[in-house]
Amino acid sequence: MASSSSSSSPRAPAISSQPWNHDVFLNFRGKDTRKTFVDYLYKALVQQGIDTYKDEETLPGDDLQHPSLVKAIEESHIGVIVFSKNYADSPWCLDELTHIMKCKDMRGQIVIPIFYDVDPSEVRIQKRKYGQAFAKHELKNKKKVESWRKALVDASNLSGWVPKNIANRYESAAIKEIVDNISSRLQLVNSSVNEKLIGIVTRVQRLKSALQIGLGGVNMIGIWGGGGGGKTTLASSIYDEIHRMFDGCCFVANIREESSRHGLEELQKQILKKMEGKSIGGGRSLIDKRFRNRKVLIVLDDVNHLDQLEALAGSPDWFGEGSRIIITTRDEHLLKVHEVVVHDISLLNVDEAIQLFHKYAFRGSMPMEDYEQLSKEVVSYAGGLPFALTILGSSLCDKNIDQWRSALARLKKIPDNKILEKLKISFNGLTKVQKDLFLDIACFFRWVEKDTAMEMLDANGFHPVIGVEELRQKALITILDGRFDMHDLLQEMGHYIVREEHPRNPEKHSRVWKKEDVLTICAMDATMELDMIEAIKADYSSFREAKPPPILANMRNLRYIQWKGDPANPSGNNFPPRGLCCLVLEYAIQDQLWNGYKYLPNLKMIKLWQLKNLVMTPNFDGIPLLERFKLHGCPKLKEIHSSFGRLDKLVCLSIIDCKGIKKFPSISRFKKIETLSFAECPRVFKLSKIQRKMDSLGDEDMSSAVRELSDLNNIQLRYFRYFRFFRREYLRKLDLGFC
């Protein structure tokens, strides 16, 4: 990484800001050493996990003009120069050397000379073959000779290696000593780099502890978390710190993308090549054979399918004692199926987040006082997500305070595209039903009690018992204190997905939940067709308008309605829509839900809360699949329609504080009932009158009933004198409060 300079220093050239993409660049005379010393050195470096650039063939031309070589030199942390007898004959080698020494001065690149079969003094003062070579260069390349001479002198004056003078002239032992030295230098550099990464030190230590470095066995551990949370950064940081402790190591990046582009066989070959230092054919069987007796470290980055794990790290038996396999993924399910230990990624705390944001927004300097509050707002918006903090900090770096305010205001309406695309990777990998489930939770059910939301999601046909767990395993939602939750930016992403195609036309959204969007729709012509809306949640009780227009009747494709306040006489011919699955009304003023008989083959849940004027329930014969019926606070309701007793799919019946009810039908067909809740209905629920006999259920006295129901959850038997219980088949909850 480029060293920082003071404000009074001259501006560094452009190459000083480039990243290090290689550990080592090898500069050598191919004619002398390509197939001997350099070949052995290269393989030893690669096997030690050192990313080494070596041009495989001599490129055309006499000057250093090939862009890939120039780029490789500039992006290499260490330049290793192998001086040999005929090295100075090559203008190409001398051009490379000159550029390496330039990078040393400008970027702080480390340069290590190796004097192979040549004395350092020959290089320094250009005598013998070096002198002969320069005599020829004086005739052909007079303009470059001085810069070449200077580069040779400067390089030969650096501390380096003379292989014939070490390890008793054993070349293999000399190479090992050289590689160990290079490895140590890189380890010091990487440790220093890691310390500059905000919050990384404690996270690396926690992961190292989980990996149990130095102990036996083969450990596979998966770093799991959402997009932009720092999984790859953590994996690469610990890889840099520990990879030299292993016989072989390999970091396979971007597996999600690379496997779809090139296939798993290419990734298998990539692992073999990085481990062996050369291209090798074969696949999983060869990985198994090659590494069975070797202590290896492999990082598999961004895994998103089980077949990737099976192909690249199929079993601990593939690897030798002490091996460690690190996997990064957004999908916890993959790790558990593959029996990998799950290691949660922890997002940045507030202090760490502020440090990271300041690093990019103010380039490490302290912000001016006027910016402090705005900085806190940005940090709060990013919610500890390192990727978001980096993007936002960089985008605000050179902006004035008015531009900051404008940017923050825009973010509340339009998410940053780079952050959005990073987060959408997980969403795009979902199935259709998983996407719908996620969007419903993001739009309607964040912070809602899980049990309450699950009933509504189930009524909508989303199979939430499995679906919610799948979303949790993909790090898209969490369950916190019994309620649905998710990262703020994930919720924002969900909202944006619903609104992105028509941000100013809520009548074209699949889901409507924002107050301003409901008001916009209510202000439209009463005949406006609203067929694109499939779910709506609105609190009209807080609106200033005295009475809303009958918009629900125009939403013919609604599957979910949760409306608080007067829904404006929804009892017209078009309400409710035939596809309705879940109906929740609160504080409405109508005396009935709709006129006459309605056939609603998909309606599975009706919840009526504080409908003070409700006097009758609908005819239930048209609702054959109704599973949940809940009434709370409907004092004028006198009776439940007789057809209610013919429902045979009902699993939950809850009637609370409906003191006016006098008639209740027989519930003899309630064979699947799981929850019965009757509270504060004393005039009706002398419960022995509700049901004398259920199919396959026999009368029991009180003492035997208590024994019979002793395994049930949440039994509440309060304020009643006598009740003859029935043996349970499906019943899970019974609440008879104040009856």
XYZ file of C-alpha atoms in Angstrom:
739
model
C 0.000 0.000 0.000
C 1.282 3.435 -0.823
C 2.899 5.320 2.005
C 1.225 8.565 3.010
C 2.972 11.874 2.442
C 2.659 15.268 4.087
C 0.820 18.110 2.451
C 4.105 19.819 1.619
C 5.462 16.847 -0.309
C 5.304 16.819 -4.096
C 2.361 14.937 -5.520
C 3.161 11.241 -6.082
C 2.642 9.779 -9.544
C -0.522 7.903 -10.422
C 1.009 4.475 -9.816
C 1.395 5.270 -6.111
C -2.334 4.845 -5.545
C -2.608 1.425 -7.169
C -3.245 -1.640 -4.977
C -0.863 -4.554 -4.461
C -2.374 -7.378 -6.516
C 0.691 -9.671 -6.418
C 3.075 -10.563 -3.644
C 6.150 -11.057 -5.847
C 7.270 -10.149 -9.372
C 10.142 -12.236 -10.746
C 12.625 -10.410 -12.984
C 15.103 -12.790 -14.667
C 16.969 -13.707 -17.873
C 14.926 -16.557 -19.327
C 17.824 -17.966 -21.354
C 19.851 -18.499 -18.158
C 17.380 -19.525 -15.465
C 13.808 -20.016 -16.758
C 13.967 -23.825 -16.672
C 16.332 -24.170 -13.724
C 16.711 -21.887 -10.712
C 13.744 -19.584 -11.460
C 11.437 -22.551 -12.118
C 12.293 -24.091 -8.727
C 12.034 -20.725 -6.979
C 8.636 -19.999 -8.537
C 7.184 -23.359 -7.478
C 8.495 -22.938 -3.932
C 6.940 -19.469 -3.677
C 3.566 -20.668 -4.974
C 3.502 -23.681 -2.656
C 4.113 -21.316 0.241
C 0.983 -19.410 -0.772
C 2.869 -16.430 -2.175
C 1.137 -14.910 -5.195
C 3.995 -14.723 -7.708
C 3.995 -13.204 -11.188
C 6.313 -14.845 -13.719
C 5.950 -14.203 -17.447
C 5.736 -17.593 -19.095
C 7.091 -16.618 -22.473
C 9.404 -13.956 -23.859
C 7.210 -11.256 -25.300
C 8.068 -9.557 -28.615
C 9.974 -6.297 -28.782
C 13.062 -4.864 -27.162
C 11.396 -2.380 -24.803
C 9.177 -2.753 -21.766
C 6.001 -1.854 -23.598
C 3.661 -4.762 -22.915
C 0.923 -3.311 -20.643
C 0.357 -6.541 -18.679
C 4.010 -6.647 -17.576
C 4.095 -2.968 -16.619
C 0.911 -3.432 -14.606
C 2.247 -6.596 -12.941
C 5.441 -4.807 -11.840
C 3.525 -1.849 -10.412
C 1.069 -4.078 -8.535
C 3.665 -6.392 -6.955
C 4.688 -5.842 -3.363
C 8.143 -7.362 -3.779
C 10.379 -7.319 -6.836
C 12.798 -10.268 -6.906
C 15.652 -9.708 -9.381
C 17.615 -12.803 -10.393
C 20.948 -11.561 -11.763
C 22.686 -14.209 -13.888
C 25.668 -14.267 -16.279
C 23.790 -13.144 -19.386
C 21.245 -10.917 -17.591
C 22.723 -7.654 -18.894
C 22.515 -8.829 -22.517
C 18.739 -8.287 -22.431
C 17.368 -4.757 -22.836
C 14.060 -6.262 -21.734
C 15.487 -7.327 -18.351
C 17.155 -3.943 -17.890
C 13.935 -2.075 -18.700
C 12.055 -4.218 -16.166
C 14.772 -3.574 -13.587
C 14.604 0.194 -14.167
C 10.823 0.182 -13.683
C 11.109 -1.955 -10.533
C 13.587 0.495 -8.999
C 11.254 3.360 -9.931
C 8.420 1.582 -8.070
C 10.743 1.126 -5.094
C 11.258 4.879 -4.880
C 7.681 5.903 -5.581
C 5.622 3.144 -3.989
C 7.876 1.688 -1.349
C 8.113 -1.591 -3.250
C 10.511 -4.068 -1.599
C 13.369 -5.145 -3.907
C 15.386 -8.317 -3.280
C 18.364 -9.099 -5.550
C 19.574 -12.685 -6.034
C 23.031 -13.137 -7.559
C 22.832 -16.511 -9.297
C 26.217 -17.764 -10.506
C 27.477 -14.187 -10.648
C 29.365 -12.015 -8.164
C 27.573 -8.843 -6.897
C 30.616 -6.764 -7.852
C 30.229 -7.757 -11.524
C 26.773 -6.273 -11.456
C 27.675 -3.200 -9.439
C 30.596 -2.013 -11.593
C 29.584 -3.821 -14.805
C 32.677 -5.919 -15.385
C 33.245 -9.166 -17.267
C 30.060 -10.181 -19.122
C 28.152 -7.199 -17.742
C 30.863 -4.868 -19.060
C 30.807 -6.576 -22.466
C 27.025 -6.290 -22.632
C 27.086 -2.579 -21.844
C 29.721 -1.951 -24.483
C 27.213 -3.234 -27.031
C 24.376 -1.251 -25.501
C 26.413 1.948 -25.830
C 26.191 1.476 -29.605
C 22.478 0.591 -29.827
C 20.712 2.041 -26.772
C 22.839 4.993 -25.736
C 19.820 6.945 -24.423
C 18.942 4.219 -21.901
C 22.397 3.147 -20.813
C 22.740 5.653 -17.978
C 19.391 4.752 -16.425
C 20.244 1.044 -16.759
C 23.633 1.561 -15.092
C 22.059 3.450 -12.217
C 19.410 0.740 -11.741
C 22.115 -1.968 -11.663
C 24.177 -0.057 -9.125
C 21.213 0.714 -6.879
C 19.903 -2.864 -6.985
C 23.275 -4.491 -6.367
C 23.793 -2.292 -3.310
C 20.660 -3.725 -1.678
C 20.778 -6.594 0.773
C 20.269 -9.785 -1.193
C 21.231 -13.433 -1.673
C 24.144 -15.266 -3.235
C 22.917 -18.900 -3.413
C 26.356 -20.428 -3.841
C 27.451 -18.888 -0.528
C 24.570 -20.313 1.565
C 23.291 -23.745 2.582
C 26.568 -25.433 1.588
C 25.768 -24.704 -2.055
C 22.645 -26.911 -2.006
C 20.335 -25.041 -4.335
C 17.092 -26.454 -2.883
C 18.135 -25.435 0.635
C 19.092 -21.956 -0.604
C 15.714 -21.562 -2.289
C 13.927 -22.592 0.913
C 15.868 -19.986 2.888
C 15.053 -17.283 0.326
C 11.352 -18.195 0.291
C 11.162 -18.237 4.090
C 12.681 -14.758 4.178
C 10.227 -13.431 1.594
C 7.378 -15.061 3.512
C 8.438 -13.380 6.753
C 8.606 -9.978 5.089
C 5.150 -10.389 3.633
C 3.760 -11.554 6.949
C 4.989 -8.383 8.641
C 3.473 -6.273 5.864
C 0.121 -8.115 5.963
C -0.098 -7.856 9.741
C 0.467 -4.113 9.435
C -2.203 -3.851 6.735
C -4.688 -5.849 8.823
C -4.163 -3.557 11.790
C -5.252 -0.637 9.607
C -8.559 -2.341 8.786
C -11.171 -1.046 11.219
C -12.318 -3.696 13.665
C -10.502 -6.555 11.917
C -8.038 -7.478 14.673
C -10.628 -8.700 17.194
C -12.571 -10.496 14.482
C -9.466 -12.269 13.202
C -8.583 -13.349 16.735
C -12.080 -14.720 17.270
C -11.921 -16.677 14.022
C -8.405 -17.961 14.775
C -9.689 -19.275 18.074
C -12.514 -21.084 16.299
C -10.096 -22.558 13.739
C -7.925 -24.025 16.535
C -4.720 -23.384 14.615
C -1.939 -25.756 15.634
C -4.226 -28.539 16.799
C -4.775 -31.754 14.888
C -7.720 -32.866 12.826
C -9.257 -31.223 9.773
C -11.504 -28.258 10.543
C -14.022 -26.761 8.142
C -15.505 -23.449 9.229
C -17.991 -21.236 7.418
C -18.118 -17.458 7.736
C -21.819 -16.671 7.340
C -23.639 -13.373 6.948
C -25.379 -10.988 4.575
C -23.898 -9.154 1.631
C -21.459 -6.333 2.375
C -20.872 -7.496 5.948
C -17.132 -8.160 5.608
C -17.003 -11.962 5.153
C -14.417 -11.863 2.351
C -12.350 -9.217 4.146
C -12.215 -11.369 7.266
C -11.348 -14.498 5.277
C -8.580 -12.774 3.317
C -7.168 -11.151 6.461
C -6.821 -14.417 8.330
C -5.524 -16.114 5.181
C -2.763 -13.509 4.906
C -1.885 -14.024 8.557
C -1.788 -17.831 8.776
C -1.275 -19.298 5.294
C 2.479 -19.676 5.699
C 1.875 -22.158 8.525
C 0.662 -24.723 5.969
C 2.314 -26.964 3.393
C 0.057 -25.572 0.703
C -2.617 -22.896 0.500
C -5.116 -21.457 -1.923
C -7.671 -18.626 -1.894
C -10.439 -19.269 -4.431
C -12.316 -15.984 -4.862
C -15.794 -15.232 -6.268
C -16.931 -18.868 -6.546
C -20.545 -17.819 -7.170
C -19.543 -15.897 -10.267
C -16.610 -18.017 -11.435
C -18.430 -21.352 -11.246
C -21.332 -20.039 -13.331
C -18.921 -18.563 -15.848
C -16.295 -21.318 -16.158
C -17.677 -24.372 -14.354
C -16.517 -26.267 -11.290
C -13.878 -28.265 -13.130
C -11.951 -25.073 -13.867
C -12.059 -24.146 -10.184
C -10.723 -27.587 -9.289
C -7.853 -27.057 -11.717
C -7.264 -23.612 -10.220
C -6.821 -25.116 -6.748
C -4.432 -27.756 -8.063
C -2.418 -25.182 -10.006
C -2.092 -22.824 -7.052
C -1.042 -25.652 -4.783
C 1.375 -27.329 -7.184
C 2.719 -24.279 -9.010
C 1.787 -25.663 -12.431
C -1.236 -26.615 -14.506
C -2.558 -30.081 -13.715
C -5.500 -31.880 -15.251
C -8.036 -33.781 -13.184
C -10.796 -32.944 -10.741
C -12.114 -33.861 -7.327
C -10.433 -37.282 -7.279
C -7.048 -35.661 -7.899
C -7.653 -33.064 -5.161
C -8.383 -35.955 -2.825
C -5.202 -37.825 -3.812
C -2.869 -34.813 -3.863
C -3.861 -33.297 -0.526
C -4.717 -36.356 1.567
C -1.302 -36.292 3.244
C -0.680 -32.532 3.155
C -1.499 -29.865 5.710
C -3.327 -27.308 3.576
C -5.283 -24.090 3.973
C -8.060 -23.436 1.448
C -10.456 -20.506 1.390
C -13.600 -20.922 -0.711
C -15.071 -17.442 -1.108
C -18.748 -16.701 -1.866
C -20.139 -20.223 -2.100
C -23.824 -20.353 -3.009
C -24.509 -23.971 -4.019
C -23.911 -27.274 -2.276
C -22.346 -28.820 -5.391
C -19.538 -26.248 -5.139
C -18.618 -27.517 -1.676
C -18.898 -31.125 -2.777
C -16.602 -30.484 -5.743
C -13.961 -28.371 -4.000
C -13.942 -29.640 -0.409
C -16.077 -32.743 -0.430
C -14.926 -34.245 2.842
C -12.370 -33.726 5.642
C -10.867 -37.018 4.470
C -9.590 -35.248 1.356
C -7.053 -33.285 3.388
C -4.132 -34.039 5.662
C -3.869 -33.677 9.414
C -3.971 -30.050 10.559
C -5.677 -28.755 7.405
C -8.163 -25.887 7.633
C -10.921 -25.079 5.131
C -12.602 -21.655 5.369
C -15.829 -20.976 3.483
C -17.662 -17.674 3.069
C -21.344 -17.761 2.189
C -24.663 -15.987 2.574
C -26.464 -19.318 3.054
C -26.215 -21.010 6.455
C -28.129 -24.023 5.120
C -25.215 -25.034 2.866
C -22.848 -25.067 5.826
C -25.124 -27.176 7.988
C -25.809 -29.709 5.243
C -22.055 -30.039 4.641
C -21.467 -30.318 8.414
C -19.396 -27.150 8.535
C -19.071 -25.137 11.758
C -20.947 -21.827 11.356
C -19.114 -18.625 12.303
C -21.387 -15.543 12.274
C -19.946 -12.350 10.856
C -20.400 -9.484 13.309
C -21.205 -6.065 11.877
C -19.326 -2.987 13.054
C -20.356 -1.374 16.296
C -21.066 2.374 16.377
C -17.506 3.423 17.220
C -16.007 1.178 14.541
C -18.567 2.363 11.996
C -17.726 6.021 12.679
C -13.999 5.280 12.296
C -14.525 3.499 8.992
C -16.794 6.223 7.634
C -14.334 8.959 8.659
C -11.505 7.039 7.006
C -13.198 7.359 3.612
C -15.213 10.560 4.021
C -12.409 12.622 5.535
C -9.410 10.519 4.490
C -8.612 9.800 8.130
C -8.631 13.401 9.374
C -11.077 14.607 11.996
C -14.323 16.037 10.604
C -15.281 19.648 11.128
C -17.900 20.245 13.793
C -20.664 20.972 11.271
C -20.222 17.509 9.770
C -20.392 15.507 13.009
C -24.176 15.208 13.196
C -24.455 14.422 9.489
C -21.778 11.754 9.924
C -23.836 10.151 12.677
C -26.880 10.116 10.392
C -24.935 8.347 7.647
C -23.535 5.813 10.118
C -27.017 5.169 11.478
C -28.318 4.691 7.934
C -25.568 2.155 7.098
C -26.279 0.127 10.218
C -22.749 -1.198 10.735
C -22.448 -2.595 7.205
C -18.797 -2.051 6.153
C -19.494 -2.055 2.416
C -22.179 0.613 2.772
C -19.985 2.787 4.992
C -17.120 2.565 2.496
C -19.312 3.456 -0.492
C -21.073 6.326 1.266
C -17.851 7.713 2.743
C -16.108 7.692 -0.632
C -19.066 9.338 -2.362
C -19.166 12.201 0.178
C -15.408 12.701 0.412
C -15.083 15.906 -1.616
C -18.571 17.325 -1.018
C -19.527 20.437 0.953
C -22.060 20.422 3.755
C -25.038 21.419 1.579
C -24.215 18.573 -0.797
C -24.052 16.199 2.181
C -27.549 17.234 3.250
C -28.834 16.799 -0.285
C -27.220 13.360 -0.574
C -28.776 12.200 2.695
C -32.206 13.431 1.636
C -31.838 11.556 -1.660
C -30.784 8.354 0.108
C -34.071 8.308 1.991
C -35.875 8.179 -1.353
C -33.410 6.419 -3.646
C -30.874 3.901 -2.272
C -27.284 4.010 -3.494
C -27.095 1.752 -6.530
C -23.798 0.053 -5.592
C -25.114 -0.852 -2.149
C -28.414 -1.982 -3.620
C -26.792 -4.284 -6.179
C -24.599 -5.852 -3.496
C -27.608 -6.626 -1.323
C -29.787 -7.795 -4.223
C -27.447 -10.704 -4.954
C -29.123 -12.664 -2.152
C -32.626 -11.630 -3.228
C -32.010 -12.550 -6.853
C -31.079 -16.077 -5.793
C -34.472 -16.705 -4.173
C -37.370 -18.652 -5.643
C -40.593 -16.833 -6.543
C -42.368 -17.819 -3.318
C -39.302 -16.886 -1.233
C -39.164 -13.469 -2.905
C -42.854 -12.849 -2.198
C -42.419 -13.926 1.409
C -39.421 -11.624 1.890
C -41.210 -8.647 0.316
C -44.291 -9.163 2.504
C -42.136 -9.248 5.633
C -40.171 -6.182 4.500
C -43.323 -4.199 3.677
C -45.805 -5.375 6.306
C -44.356 -7.466 9.099
C -41.043 -6.072 10.338
C -41.260 -5.722 14.153
C -44.523 -7.703 14.171
C -44.728 -10.663 16.564
C -43.616 -13.729 14.689
C -46.601 -15.880 15.664
C -49.084 -13.221 14.560
C -47.308 -12.631 11.257
C -46.886 -16.348 10.570
C -50.665 -16.840 10.651
C -51.172 -14.141 8.019
C -48.271 -15.324 5.856
C -49.604 -18.863 6.004
C -53.047 -17.644 4.939
C -51.370 -16.012 1.925
C -49.992 -19.383 0.846
C -46.292 -18.676 1.497
C -45.634 -21.785 3.643
C -43.777 -19.629 6.173
C -42.671 -22.415 8.518
C -40.045 -23.484 5.982
C -39.849 -20.171 4.115
C -38.975 -18.014 7.120
C -36.170 -20.384 8.106
C -34.803 -20.294 4.545
C -34.740 -16.478 4.597
C -33.065 -16.496 8.009
C -30.413 -18.923 6.777
C -29.750 -16.621 3.830
C -29.191 -13.743 6.296
C -32.139 -11.771 4.921
C -34.229 -11.706 8.110
C -33.748 -12.303 11.818
C -36.040 -13.132 14.741
C -35.380 -10.727 17.602
C -37.320 -10.986 20.873
C -40.009 -13.018 19.146
C -40.522 -10.472 16.357
C -39.480 -10.302 12.717
C -36.533 -8.035 12.033
C -33.999 -7.321 9.301
C -31.212 -4.877 8.530
C -32.512 -1.393 7.658
C -30.840 -1.523 4.248
C -32.405 -4.909 3.458
C -35.830 -3.501 4.272
C -35.057 -0.482 2.135
C -34.024 -2.826 -0.678
C -37.354 -4.662 -0.386
C -39.288 -1.391 -0.534
C -37.261 -0.263 -3.530
C -37.884 -3.522 -5.413
C -41.637 -3.032 -5.005
C -41.539 0.623 -6.071
C -38.595 0.852 -8.493
C -40.449 0.507 -11.827
C -43.166 3.043 -10.913
C -41.871 5.114 -7.974
C -44.528 7.806 -8.414
C -47.435 5.531 -9.293
C -48.427 3.523 -6.192
C -51.494 2.196 -8.020
C -49.008 0.098 -10.045
C -47.211 -1.386 -7.029
C -47.813 -4.968 -5.928
C -47.846 -3.876 -2.274
C -49.043 -0.631 -0.683
C -48.165 0.292 2.904
C -46.921 3.900 2.974
C -49.388 6.500 4.203
C -48.585 8.883 1.362
C -49.187 6.140 -1.220
C -52.555 5.247 0.321
C -53.523 8.935 0.238
C -52.431 9.202 -3.400
C -54.605 6.229 -4.321
C -57.543 7.568 -2.304
C -57.303 10.852 -4.213
C -57.734 9.071 -7.549
C -60.949 8.738 -9.468
C -63.357 6.356 -7.721
C -63.569 4.252 -10.886
C -59.805 3.818 -11.203
C -58.872 0.149 -11.665
C -56.276 -0.950 -9.157
C -55.695 -4.489 -10.350
C -51.908 -4.467 -9.878
C -52.201 -4.146 -6.099
C -52.193 -7.547 -4.396
C -51.670 -6.535 -0.765
C -52.432 -3.416 1.252
C -51.903 -2.327 4.844
C -53.302 1.039 5.872
C -54.121 2.970 9.022
C -56.879 5.286 7.848
C -57.826 6.121 11.435
C -54.895 8.551 11.533
C -55.808 10.300 8.276
C -57.404 13.735 8.367
C -59.969 12.892 5.726
C -63.353 12.176 7.279
C -64.143 9.256 5.010
C -62.045 7.497 2.388
C -63.356 6.643 -1.042
C -64.285 2.968 -1.645
C -60.905 2.071 -3.127
C -60.803 -1.502 -1.788
C -63.680 -2.421 -4.074
C -61.481 -1.458 -7.064
C -58.614 -3.761 -6.044
C -59.849 -6.917 -7.718
C -56.654 -8.920 -7.244
C -56.130 -8.361 -3.538
C -54.961 -11.369 -1.548
C -54.226 -9.509 1.706
C -56.045 -6.611 3.384
C -55.086 -5.091 6.718
C -57.056 -1.902 7.177
C -57.397 0.192 10.303
C -60.229 2.685 10.265
C -63.295 2.925 8.078
C -62.700 1.159 4.732
C -65.507 3.205 3.170
C -68.384 0.795 2.804
C -66.548 -2.153 1.276
C -69.803 -4.072 0.970
C -70.307 -3.386 -2.714
C -70.573 -6.103 -5.331
C -66.819 -6.132 -5.990
C -65.799 -6.575 -2.356
C -64.187 -8.677 -1.233
C -62.233 -9.844 -4.289
C -62.518 -13.545 -5.004
C -58.783 -14.159 -4.597
C -58.654 -12.725 -1.061
C -56.671 -14.907 1.358
C -56.443 -12.811 4.516
C -58.778 -10.079 5.808
C -57.883 -7.970 8.855
C -60.134 -5.045 9.762
C -59.638 -2.813 12.811
C -61.838 0.007 14.134
C -64.140 -0.049 11.115
C -67.672 1.314 11.490
C -69.759 -0.890 9.176
C -72.439 -3.169 10.599
C -71.633 -6.069 8.278
C -68.630 -7.169 6.223
C -70.501 -7.514 2.924
C -73.990 -8.053 1.574
C -75.338 -11.525 1.079
C -73.534 -14.683 0.099
C -69.986 -14.409 -1.288
C -67.936 -17.267 -2.655
C -64.349 -16.758 -1.458
C -62.534 -20.031 -2.143
C -59.110 -18.737 -1.020
C -59.993 -16.878 2.165
C -58.253 -18.595 5.084
C -58.183 -15.926 7.770
C -60.612 -13.307 9.052
C -59.625 -11.053 11.948
C -62.044 -8.370 13.148
C -60.788 -6.032 15.863
C -62.920 -3.412 17.623
C -65.730 -3.286 15.038
C -68.129 -1.535 17.406
C -71.122 -1.521 15.009
C -70.850 -5.069 13.685
C -74.175 -6.856 14.185
C -73.804 -9.921 11.989
C -71.133 -12.212 10.578
C -71.144 -13.302 6.930
C -72.490 -16.562 5.579
C -69.563 -18.950 5.972
C -70.752 -21.486 3.408
C -68.939 -19.435 0.763
C -65.658 -19.606 2.721
C -64.958 -23.364 2.745
C -61.206 -23.052 3.456
C -61.439 -20.681 6.426
C -58.833 -21.733 8.989
C -58.668 -18.810 11.403
C -61.538 -16.677 12.702
C -60.837 -14.011 15.330
C -63.266 -11.526 16.879
C -62.189 -8.972 19.470
C -64.275 -6.158 20.908
C -67.482 -6.397 18.844
C -70.106 -5.556 21.524
C -73.173 -5.332 19.215
C -72.631 -8.718 17.638
C -75.580 -10.904 18.704
C -74.948 -14.192 16.965
C -72.508 -16.141 14.817
C -74.081 -17.291 11.537
C -75.267 -20.889 11.736
C -73.120 -21.839 8.726
C -70.050 -21.316 10.925
C -70.633 -24.702 12.499
C -70.158 -26.386 9.127
C -66.544 -25.262 8.713
C -64.330 -28.344 8.803
C -60.939 -26.706 8.117
C -60.930 -24.356 11.114
C -57.774 -24.567 13.259
C -58.139 -21.387 15.312
C -61.221 -19.781 16.883
C -60.803 -16.748 19.124
C -63.711 -14.672 20.427
C -62.812 -12.045 23.019
C -64.885 -9.296 24.635
C -67.977 -9.871 22.531
C -70.436 -9.686 25.421
C -73.536 -9.332 23.240
C -73.362 -12.752 21.603
C -76.327 -14.925 22.546
C -76.262 -17.604 19.882
C -73.379 -19.754 18.822
C -73.703 -22.713 16.441
C -72.611 -26.244 17.183
C -68.942 -26.823 16.436
C -69.178 -30.574 15.994
C -67.295 -30.455 12.671
C -64.250 -28.692 14.113
C -62.074 -31.762 13.800
C -58.807 -29.883 13.203
C -59.147 -27.208 15.848
C -55.834 -26.304 17.500
C -56.669 -23.111 19.370
C -59.890 -22.245 21.203
C -60.000 -18.880 22.942
C -63.223 -17.582 24.534
C -62.750 -14.631 26.882
C -65.100 -12.108 28.482
C -68.238 -13.603 26.952
C -70.100 -14.692 30.128
C -73.641 -14.619 28.727
C -72.854 -17.243 26.119
C -70.015 -19.402 27.157
C -71.373 -21.651 29.759
C -69.165 -23.791 27.657
C -70.981 -27.056 28.295
C -73.705 -25.666 26.017
C -71.353 -25.072 23.114
C -70.488 -28.663 22.494
C -71.807 -31.826 23.981
C -69.878 -34.145 21.774
C -67.084 -33.989 19.208
C -66.279 -36.840 16.887
C -64.088 -39.374 18.676
C -64.050 -37.262 21.851
C -65.519 -38.491 25.146
C -66.647 -36.688 28.270
C -64.243 -36.498 31.160
C -64.544 -35.003 34.592
C -62.412 -32.051 35.648
C -59.610 -34.009 37.297
C -59.120 -36.345 34.349
C -59.269 -33.383 31.968
C -56.414 -31.669 33.725
C -54.378 -34.840 33.409
C -55.425 -35.201 29.761
C -54.375 -31.617 28.933
C -51.240 -31.477 31.051
C -48.964 -31.457 27.999
C -50.691 -28.558 26.256
C -49.156 -25.126 25.808
C -50.612 -21.925 27.273
C -53.686 -23.399 28.946
C -55.585 -20.632 30.683
C -58.620 -21.697 32.737
C -59.849 -18.665 34.638
C -63.060 -17.551 36.330
C -65.385 -20.408 35.512
C -67.039 -22.864 37.827
C -67.670 -25.978 35.847
C -66.790 -27.352 32.451
C -66.673 -30.893 31.128
C -63.553 -31.265 28.948
C -63.046 -33.307 25.850
C -60.106 -35.503 24.963
C -57.797 -33.642 22.571
C -56.854 -34.783 19.082
C -55.490 -31.553 17.556
C -56.057 -29.042 20.361
C -52.928 -27.117 21.350
C -54.261 -24.075 23.182
C -57.375 -23.499 25.286
C -58.171 -20.111 26.824
C -61.385 -19.756 28.807
C -60.791 -16.436 30.495
C -63.548 -14.626 32.407
C -66.218 -17.040 31.180
